[in-house]
PDB file of C-alpha atoms and ligand atoms in Angstrom:
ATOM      1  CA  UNK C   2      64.399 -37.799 -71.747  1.00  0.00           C
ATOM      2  CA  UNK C   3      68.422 -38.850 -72.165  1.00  0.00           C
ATOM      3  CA  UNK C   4      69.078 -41.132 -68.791  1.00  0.00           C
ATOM      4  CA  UNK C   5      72.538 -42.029 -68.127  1.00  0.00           C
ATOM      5  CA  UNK C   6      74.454 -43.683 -65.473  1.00  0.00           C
ATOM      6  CA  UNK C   7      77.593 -43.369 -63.843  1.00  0.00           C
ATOM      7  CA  UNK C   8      78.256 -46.305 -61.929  1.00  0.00           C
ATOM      8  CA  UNK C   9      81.097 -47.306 -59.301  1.00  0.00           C
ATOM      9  CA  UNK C  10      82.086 -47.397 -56.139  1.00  0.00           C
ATOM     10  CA  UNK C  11      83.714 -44.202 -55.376  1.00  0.00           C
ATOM     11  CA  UNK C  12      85.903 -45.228 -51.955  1.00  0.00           C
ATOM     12  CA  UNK C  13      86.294 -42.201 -52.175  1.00  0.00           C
ATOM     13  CA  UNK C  14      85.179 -39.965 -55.480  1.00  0.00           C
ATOM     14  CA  UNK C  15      87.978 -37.933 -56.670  1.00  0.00           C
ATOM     15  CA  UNK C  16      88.368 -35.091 -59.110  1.00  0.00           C
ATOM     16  CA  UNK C  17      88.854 -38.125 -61.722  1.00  0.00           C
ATOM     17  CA  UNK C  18      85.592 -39.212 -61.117  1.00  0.00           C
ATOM     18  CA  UNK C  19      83.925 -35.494 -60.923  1.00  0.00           C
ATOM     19  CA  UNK C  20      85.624 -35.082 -64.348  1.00  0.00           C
ATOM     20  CA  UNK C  21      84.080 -37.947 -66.048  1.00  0.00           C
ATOM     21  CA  UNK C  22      80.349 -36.975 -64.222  1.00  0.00           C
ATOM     22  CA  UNK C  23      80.789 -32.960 -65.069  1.00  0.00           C
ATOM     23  CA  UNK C  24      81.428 -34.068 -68.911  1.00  0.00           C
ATOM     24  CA  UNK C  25      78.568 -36.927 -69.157  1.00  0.00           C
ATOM     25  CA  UNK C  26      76.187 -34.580 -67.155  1.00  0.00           C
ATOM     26  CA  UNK C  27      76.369 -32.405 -70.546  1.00  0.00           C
ATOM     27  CA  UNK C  28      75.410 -35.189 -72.688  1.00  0.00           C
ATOM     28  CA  UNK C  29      72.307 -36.504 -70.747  1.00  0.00           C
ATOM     29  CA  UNK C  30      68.864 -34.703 -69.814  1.00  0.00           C
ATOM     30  CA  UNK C  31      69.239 -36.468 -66.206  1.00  0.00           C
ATOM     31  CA  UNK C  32      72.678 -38.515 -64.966  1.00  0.00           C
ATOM     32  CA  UNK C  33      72.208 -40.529 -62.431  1.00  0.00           C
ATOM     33  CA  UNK C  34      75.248 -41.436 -60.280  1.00  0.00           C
ATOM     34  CA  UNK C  35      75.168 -45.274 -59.253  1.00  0.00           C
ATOM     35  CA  UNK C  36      77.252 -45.938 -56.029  1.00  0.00           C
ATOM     36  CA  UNK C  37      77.970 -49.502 -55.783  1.00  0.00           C
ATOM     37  CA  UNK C  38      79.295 -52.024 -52.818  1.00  0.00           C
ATOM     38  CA  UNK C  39      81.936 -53.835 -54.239  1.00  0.00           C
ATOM     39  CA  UNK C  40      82.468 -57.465 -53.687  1.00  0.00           C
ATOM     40  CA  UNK C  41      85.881 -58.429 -52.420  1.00  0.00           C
ATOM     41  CA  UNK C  42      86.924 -54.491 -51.701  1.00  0.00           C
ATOM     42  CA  UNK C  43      86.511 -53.775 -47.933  1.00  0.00           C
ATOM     43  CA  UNK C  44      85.455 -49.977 -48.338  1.00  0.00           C
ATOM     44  CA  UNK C  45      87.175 -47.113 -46.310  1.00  0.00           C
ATOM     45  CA  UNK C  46      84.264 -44.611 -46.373  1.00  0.00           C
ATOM     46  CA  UNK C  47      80.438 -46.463 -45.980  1.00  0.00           C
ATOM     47  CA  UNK C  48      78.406 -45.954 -48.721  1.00  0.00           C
ATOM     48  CA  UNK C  49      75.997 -43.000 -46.723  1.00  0.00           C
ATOM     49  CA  UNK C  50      79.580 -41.293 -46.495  1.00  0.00           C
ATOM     50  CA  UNK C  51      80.815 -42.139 -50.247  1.00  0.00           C
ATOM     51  CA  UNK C  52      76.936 -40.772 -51.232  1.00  0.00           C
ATOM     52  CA  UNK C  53      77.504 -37.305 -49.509  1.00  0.00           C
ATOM     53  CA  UNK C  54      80.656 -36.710 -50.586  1.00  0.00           C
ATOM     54  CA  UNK C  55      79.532 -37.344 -54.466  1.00  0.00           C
ATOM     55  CA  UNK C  56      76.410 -35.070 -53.561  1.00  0.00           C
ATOM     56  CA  UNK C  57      78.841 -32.334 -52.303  1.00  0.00           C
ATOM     57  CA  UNK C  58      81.271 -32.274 -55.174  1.00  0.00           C
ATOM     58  CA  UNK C  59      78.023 -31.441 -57.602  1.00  0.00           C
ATOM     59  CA  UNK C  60      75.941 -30.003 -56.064  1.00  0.00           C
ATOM     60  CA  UNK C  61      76.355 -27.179 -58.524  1.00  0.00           C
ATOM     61  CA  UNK C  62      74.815 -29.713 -61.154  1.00  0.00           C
ATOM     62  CA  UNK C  63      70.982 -29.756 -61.031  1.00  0.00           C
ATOM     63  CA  UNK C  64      70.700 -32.658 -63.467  1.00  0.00           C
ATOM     64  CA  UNK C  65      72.953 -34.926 -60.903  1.00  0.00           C
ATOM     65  CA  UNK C  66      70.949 -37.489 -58.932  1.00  0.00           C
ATOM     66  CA  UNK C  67      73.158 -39.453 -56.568  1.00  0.00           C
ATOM     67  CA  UNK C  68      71.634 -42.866 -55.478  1.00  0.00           C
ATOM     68  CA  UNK C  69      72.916 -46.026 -53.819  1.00  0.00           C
ATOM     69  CA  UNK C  70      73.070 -49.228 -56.227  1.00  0.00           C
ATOM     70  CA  UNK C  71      72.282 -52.692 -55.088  1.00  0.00           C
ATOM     71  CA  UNK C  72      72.065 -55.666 -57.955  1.00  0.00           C
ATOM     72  CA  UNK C  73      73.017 -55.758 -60.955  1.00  0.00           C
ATOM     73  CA  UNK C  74      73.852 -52.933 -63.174  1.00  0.00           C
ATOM     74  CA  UNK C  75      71.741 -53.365 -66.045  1.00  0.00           C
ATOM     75  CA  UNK C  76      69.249 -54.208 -63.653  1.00  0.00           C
ATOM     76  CA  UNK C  77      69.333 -50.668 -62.223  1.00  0.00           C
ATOM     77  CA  UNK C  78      69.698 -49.196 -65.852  1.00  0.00           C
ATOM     78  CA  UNK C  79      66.645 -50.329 -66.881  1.00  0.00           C
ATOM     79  CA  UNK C  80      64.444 -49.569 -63.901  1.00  0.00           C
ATOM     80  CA  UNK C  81      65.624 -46.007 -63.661  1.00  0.00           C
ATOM     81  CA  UNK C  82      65.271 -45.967 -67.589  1.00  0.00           C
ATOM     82  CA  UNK C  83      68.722 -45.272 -68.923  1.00  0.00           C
ATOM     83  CA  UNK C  84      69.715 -46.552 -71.728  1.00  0.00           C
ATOM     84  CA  UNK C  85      73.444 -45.705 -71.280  1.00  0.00           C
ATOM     85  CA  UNK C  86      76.070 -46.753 -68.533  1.00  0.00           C
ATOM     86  CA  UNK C  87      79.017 -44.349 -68.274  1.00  0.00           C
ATOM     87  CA  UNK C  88      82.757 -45.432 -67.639  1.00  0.00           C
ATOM     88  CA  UNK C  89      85.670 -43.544 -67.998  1.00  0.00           C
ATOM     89  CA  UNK C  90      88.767 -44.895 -69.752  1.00  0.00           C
ATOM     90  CA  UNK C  91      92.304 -44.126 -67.913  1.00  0.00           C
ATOM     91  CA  UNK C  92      94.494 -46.718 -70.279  1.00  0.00           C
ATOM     92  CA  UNK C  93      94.762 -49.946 -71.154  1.00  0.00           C
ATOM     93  CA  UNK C  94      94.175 -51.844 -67.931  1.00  0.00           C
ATOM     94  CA  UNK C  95      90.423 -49.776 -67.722  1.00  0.00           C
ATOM     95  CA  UNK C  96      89.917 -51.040 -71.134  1.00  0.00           C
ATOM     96  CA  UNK C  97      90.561 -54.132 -70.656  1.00  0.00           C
ATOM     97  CA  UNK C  98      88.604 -54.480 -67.109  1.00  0.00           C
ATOM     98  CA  UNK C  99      85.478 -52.789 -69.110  1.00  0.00           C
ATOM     99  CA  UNK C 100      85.898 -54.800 -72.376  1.00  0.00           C
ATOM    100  CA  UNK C 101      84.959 -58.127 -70.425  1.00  0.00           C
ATOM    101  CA  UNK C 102      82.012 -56.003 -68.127  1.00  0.00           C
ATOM    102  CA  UNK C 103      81.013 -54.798 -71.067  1.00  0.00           C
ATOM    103  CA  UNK C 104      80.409 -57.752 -73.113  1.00  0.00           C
ATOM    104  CA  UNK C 105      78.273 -59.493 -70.193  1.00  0.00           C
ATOM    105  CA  UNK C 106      75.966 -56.390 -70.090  1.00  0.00           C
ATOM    106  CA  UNK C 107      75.280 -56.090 -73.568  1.00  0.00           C
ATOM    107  CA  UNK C 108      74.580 -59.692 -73.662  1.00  0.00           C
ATOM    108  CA  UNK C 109      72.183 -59.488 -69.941  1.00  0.00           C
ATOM    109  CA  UNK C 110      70.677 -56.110 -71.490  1.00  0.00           C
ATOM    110  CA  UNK C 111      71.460 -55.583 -75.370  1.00  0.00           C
ATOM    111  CA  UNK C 112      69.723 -52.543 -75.055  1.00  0.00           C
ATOM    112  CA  UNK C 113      71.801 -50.924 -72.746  1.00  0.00           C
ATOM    113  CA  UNK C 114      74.949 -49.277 -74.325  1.00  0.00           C
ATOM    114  CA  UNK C 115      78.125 -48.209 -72.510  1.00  0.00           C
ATOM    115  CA  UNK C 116      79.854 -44.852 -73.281  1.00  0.00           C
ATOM    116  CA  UNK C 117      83.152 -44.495 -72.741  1.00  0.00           C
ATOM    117  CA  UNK C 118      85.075 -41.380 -71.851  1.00  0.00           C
ATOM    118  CA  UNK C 119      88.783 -40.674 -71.987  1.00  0.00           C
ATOM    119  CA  UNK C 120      89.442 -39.525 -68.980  1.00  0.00           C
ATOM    120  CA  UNK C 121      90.964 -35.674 -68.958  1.00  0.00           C
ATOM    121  CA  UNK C 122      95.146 -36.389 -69.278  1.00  0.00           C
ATOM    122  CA  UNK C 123      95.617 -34.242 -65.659  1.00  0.00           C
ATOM    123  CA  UNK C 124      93.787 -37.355 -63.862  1.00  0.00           C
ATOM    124  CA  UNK C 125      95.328 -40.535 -65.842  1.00  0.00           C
ATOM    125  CA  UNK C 126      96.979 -41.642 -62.802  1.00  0.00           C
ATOM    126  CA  UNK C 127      94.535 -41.268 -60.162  1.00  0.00           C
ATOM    127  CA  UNK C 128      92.530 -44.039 -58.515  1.00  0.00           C
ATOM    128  CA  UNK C 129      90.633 -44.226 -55.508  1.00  0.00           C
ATOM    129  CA  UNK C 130      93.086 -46.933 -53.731  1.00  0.00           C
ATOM    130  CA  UNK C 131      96.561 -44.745 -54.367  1.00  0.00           C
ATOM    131  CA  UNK C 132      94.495 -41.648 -52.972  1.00  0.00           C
ATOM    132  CA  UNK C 133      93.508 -43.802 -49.583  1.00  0.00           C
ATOM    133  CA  UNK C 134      97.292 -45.067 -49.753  1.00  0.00           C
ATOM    134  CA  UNK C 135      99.088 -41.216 -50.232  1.00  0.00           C
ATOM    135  CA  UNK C 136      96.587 -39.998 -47.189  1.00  0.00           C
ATOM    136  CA  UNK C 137      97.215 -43.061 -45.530  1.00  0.00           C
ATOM    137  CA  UNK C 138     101.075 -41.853 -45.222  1.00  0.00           C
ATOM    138  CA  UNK C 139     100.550 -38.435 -44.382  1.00  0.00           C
ATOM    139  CA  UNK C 140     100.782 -37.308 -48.518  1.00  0.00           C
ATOM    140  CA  UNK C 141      98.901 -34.506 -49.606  1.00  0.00           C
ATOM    141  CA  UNK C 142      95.388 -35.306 -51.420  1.00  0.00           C
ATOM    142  CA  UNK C 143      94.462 -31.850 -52.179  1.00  0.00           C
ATOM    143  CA  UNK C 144      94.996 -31.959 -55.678  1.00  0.00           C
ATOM    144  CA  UNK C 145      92.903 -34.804 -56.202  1.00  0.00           C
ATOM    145  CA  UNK C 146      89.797 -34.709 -54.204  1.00  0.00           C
ATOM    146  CA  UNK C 147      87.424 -32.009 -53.292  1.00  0.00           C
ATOM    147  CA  UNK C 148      88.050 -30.649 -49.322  1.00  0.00           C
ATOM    148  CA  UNK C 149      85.325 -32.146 -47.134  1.00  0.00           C
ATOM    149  CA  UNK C 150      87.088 -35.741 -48.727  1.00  0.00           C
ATOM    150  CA  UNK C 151      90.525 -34.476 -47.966  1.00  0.00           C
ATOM    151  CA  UNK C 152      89.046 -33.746 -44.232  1.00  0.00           C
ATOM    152  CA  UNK C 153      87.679 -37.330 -43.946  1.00  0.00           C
ATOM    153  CA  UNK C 154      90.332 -38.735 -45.200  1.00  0.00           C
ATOM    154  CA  UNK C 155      92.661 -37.314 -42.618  1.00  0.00           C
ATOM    155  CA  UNK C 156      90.091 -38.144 -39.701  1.00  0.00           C
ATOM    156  CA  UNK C 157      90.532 -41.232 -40.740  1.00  0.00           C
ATOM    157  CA  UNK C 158      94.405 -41.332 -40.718  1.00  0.00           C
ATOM    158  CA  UNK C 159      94.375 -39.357 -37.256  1.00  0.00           C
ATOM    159  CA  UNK C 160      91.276 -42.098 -35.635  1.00  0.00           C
ATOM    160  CA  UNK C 161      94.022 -44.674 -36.736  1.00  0.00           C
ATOM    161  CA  UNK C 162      97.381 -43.746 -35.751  1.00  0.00           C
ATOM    162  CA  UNK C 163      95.555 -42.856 -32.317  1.00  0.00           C
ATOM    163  CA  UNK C 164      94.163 -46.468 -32.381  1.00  0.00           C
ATOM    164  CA  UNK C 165      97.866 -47.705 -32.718  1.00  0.00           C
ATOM    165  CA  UNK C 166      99.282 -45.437 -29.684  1.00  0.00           C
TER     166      UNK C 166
HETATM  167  N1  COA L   8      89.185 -41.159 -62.320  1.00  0.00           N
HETATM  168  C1  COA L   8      89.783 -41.658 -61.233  1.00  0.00           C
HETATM  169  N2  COA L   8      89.688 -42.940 -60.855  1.00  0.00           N
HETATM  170  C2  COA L   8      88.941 -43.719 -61.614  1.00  0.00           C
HETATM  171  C3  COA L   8      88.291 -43.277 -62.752  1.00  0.00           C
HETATM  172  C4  COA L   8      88.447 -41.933 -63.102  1.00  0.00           C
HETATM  173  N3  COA L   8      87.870 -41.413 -64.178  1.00  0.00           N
HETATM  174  N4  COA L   8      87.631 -44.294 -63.295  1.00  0.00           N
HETATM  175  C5  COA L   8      87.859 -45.356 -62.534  1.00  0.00           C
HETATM  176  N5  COA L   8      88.651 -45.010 -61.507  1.00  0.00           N
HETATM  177  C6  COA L   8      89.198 -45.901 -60.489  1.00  0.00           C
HETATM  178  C7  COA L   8      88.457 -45.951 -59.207  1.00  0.00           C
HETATM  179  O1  COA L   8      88.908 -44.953 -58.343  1.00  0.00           O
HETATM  180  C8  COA L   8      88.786 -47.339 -58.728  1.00  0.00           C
HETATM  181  O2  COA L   8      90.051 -47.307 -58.153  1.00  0.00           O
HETATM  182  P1  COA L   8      90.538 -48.374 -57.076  1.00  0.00           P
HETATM  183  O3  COA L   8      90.278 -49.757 -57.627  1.00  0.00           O
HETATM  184  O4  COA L   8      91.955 -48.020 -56.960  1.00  0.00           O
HETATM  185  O5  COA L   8      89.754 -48.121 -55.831  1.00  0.00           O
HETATM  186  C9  COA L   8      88.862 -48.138 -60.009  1.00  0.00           C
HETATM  187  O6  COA L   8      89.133 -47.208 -61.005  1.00  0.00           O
HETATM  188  C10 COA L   8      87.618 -48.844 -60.400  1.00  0.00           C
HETATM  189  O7  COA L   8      86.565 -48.154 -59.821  1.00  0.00           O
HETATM  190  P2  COA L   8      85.116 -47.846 -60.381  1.00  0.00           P
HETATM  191  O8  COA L   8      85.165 -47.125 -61.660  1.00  0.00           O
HETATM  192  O9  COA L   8      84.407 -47.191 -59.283  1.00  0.00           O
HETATM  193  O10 COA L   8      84.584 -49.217 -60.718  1.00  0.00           O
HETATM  194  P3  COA L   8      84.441 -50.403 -59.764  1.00  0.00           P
HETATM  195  O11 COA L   8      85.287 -51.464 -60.331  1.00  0.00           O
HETATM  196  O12 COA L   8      84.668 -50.049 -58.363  1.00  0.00           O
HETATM  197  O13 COA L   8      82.903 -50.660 -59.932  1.00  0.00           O
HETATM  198  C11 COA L   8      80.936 -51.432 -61.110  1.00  0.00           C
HETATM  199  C12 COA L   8      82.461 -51.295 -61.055  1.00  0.00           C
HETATM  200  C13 COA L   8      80.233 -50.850 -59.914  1.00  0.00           C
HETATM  201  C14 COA L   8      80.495 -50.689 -62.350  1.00  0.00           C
HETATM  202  C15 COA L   8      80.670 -52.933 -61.283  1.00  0.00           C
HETATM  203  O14 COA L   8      81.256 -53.638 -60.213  1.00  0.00           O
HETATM  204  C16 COA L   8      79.194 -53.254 -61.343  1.00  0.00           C
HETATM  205  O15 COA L   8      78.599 -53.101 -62.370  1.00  0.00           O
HETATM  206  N6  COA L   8      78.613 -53.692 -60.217  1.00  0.00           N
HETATM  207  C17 COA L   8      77.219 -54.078 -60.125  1.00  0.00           C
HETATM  208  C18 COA L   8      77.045 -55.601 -60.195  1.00  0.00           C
HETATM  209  C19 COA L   8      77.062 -56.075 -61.630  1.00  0.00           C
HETATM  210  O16 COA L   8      76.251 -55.731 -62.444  1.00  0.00           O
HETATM  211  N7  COA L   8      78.054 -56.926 -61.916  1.00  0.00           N
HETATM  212  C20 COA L   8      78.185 -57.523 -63.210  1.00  0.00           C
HETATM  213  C21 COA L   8      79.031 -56.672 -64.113  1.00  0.00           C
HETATM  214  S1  COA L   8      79.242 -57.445 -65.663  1.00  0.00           S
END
């Protein structure tokens, strides 16, 4: 059985993200979607939330598994038996962020290989911090992230502008 994993921290997932999993599904028996806590990054959405909203956006997927991740990466590779971590590539800055993650797995786990996918031209520009940022202002997110994220994200504008009044 083909194991990969699609690791990160999702805050929130957006149809970037749901690009990258719908292609890597395809290539895998099983893909199992790690969601991370990040160090440094104070999260929006808490991980229970980020979890259900990956859940949601493939749920029409039956080889999808969506579970939190806690250690290290290769660490959680090799206990759920993958043998490949999956990372999309946006440009140069991704490369250069996974170049230098990538080395340190491959040396902590040479047996664990990274795939990298392009990610689809119509999503080069999104990230999880600009979508938070364009909600944050009142912009609209509906182009980049599936409806019950658009919701929270709004909730979340709304709980804070009332917080403010
Ligand atoms: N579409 C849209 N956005 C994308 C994207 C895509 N295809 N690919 C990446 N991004 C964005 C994310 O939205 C996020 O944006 P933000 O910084 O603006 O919020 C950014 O790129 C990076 O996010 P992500 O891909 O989720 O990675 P991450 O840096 O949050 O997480 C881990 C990286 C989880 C893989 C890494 O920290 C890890 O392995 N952690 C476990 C501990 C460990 O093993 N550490 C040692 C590593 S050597």
């Amino acid at each position: 059985m083909r194991i990969g994993v699609y690791p990160g921290t999702f805050d929130p997932v957006t149809r970037g993200h749901i690009d990258i999993i719908e292609r890597s599904a395809a290539l895998f028996d099983r893909l199992i979607v790690g969601v991370s806590t990040q160090e440094g990054k104070v999260a929006l959405f808490d991980r229970e939330e980020r979890i259900g909203f990956i859940r949601e956006s493939v749920k029409a997927i039956d080889n999808i598994e969506v579970r939190p991740l806690d250690g290290l990466l290769v660490r959680f590779a090799e206990e759920i038996g993958a043998r490949t971590i999956v990372r999309g590539l946006r440009g140069g800055t991704d490369f250069d962020y996974e170049l230098t993650m990538n080395i340190m797995n491959r040396q902590m786990a040479p047996e664990v290989d990274t795939l990298f996918l392009m990610s689809s031209p119509r999503w080069m520009g999104v990230s999880s911090s600009l979508i938070r940022e364009i909600a944050r202002h009142g912009g609209d997110v509906r182009p980049y992230v599936i409806e019950c994220v658009e919701g929270a994200l709004t909730e979340k504008r709304d709980g804070t502008e009332k917080g403010r009044s």
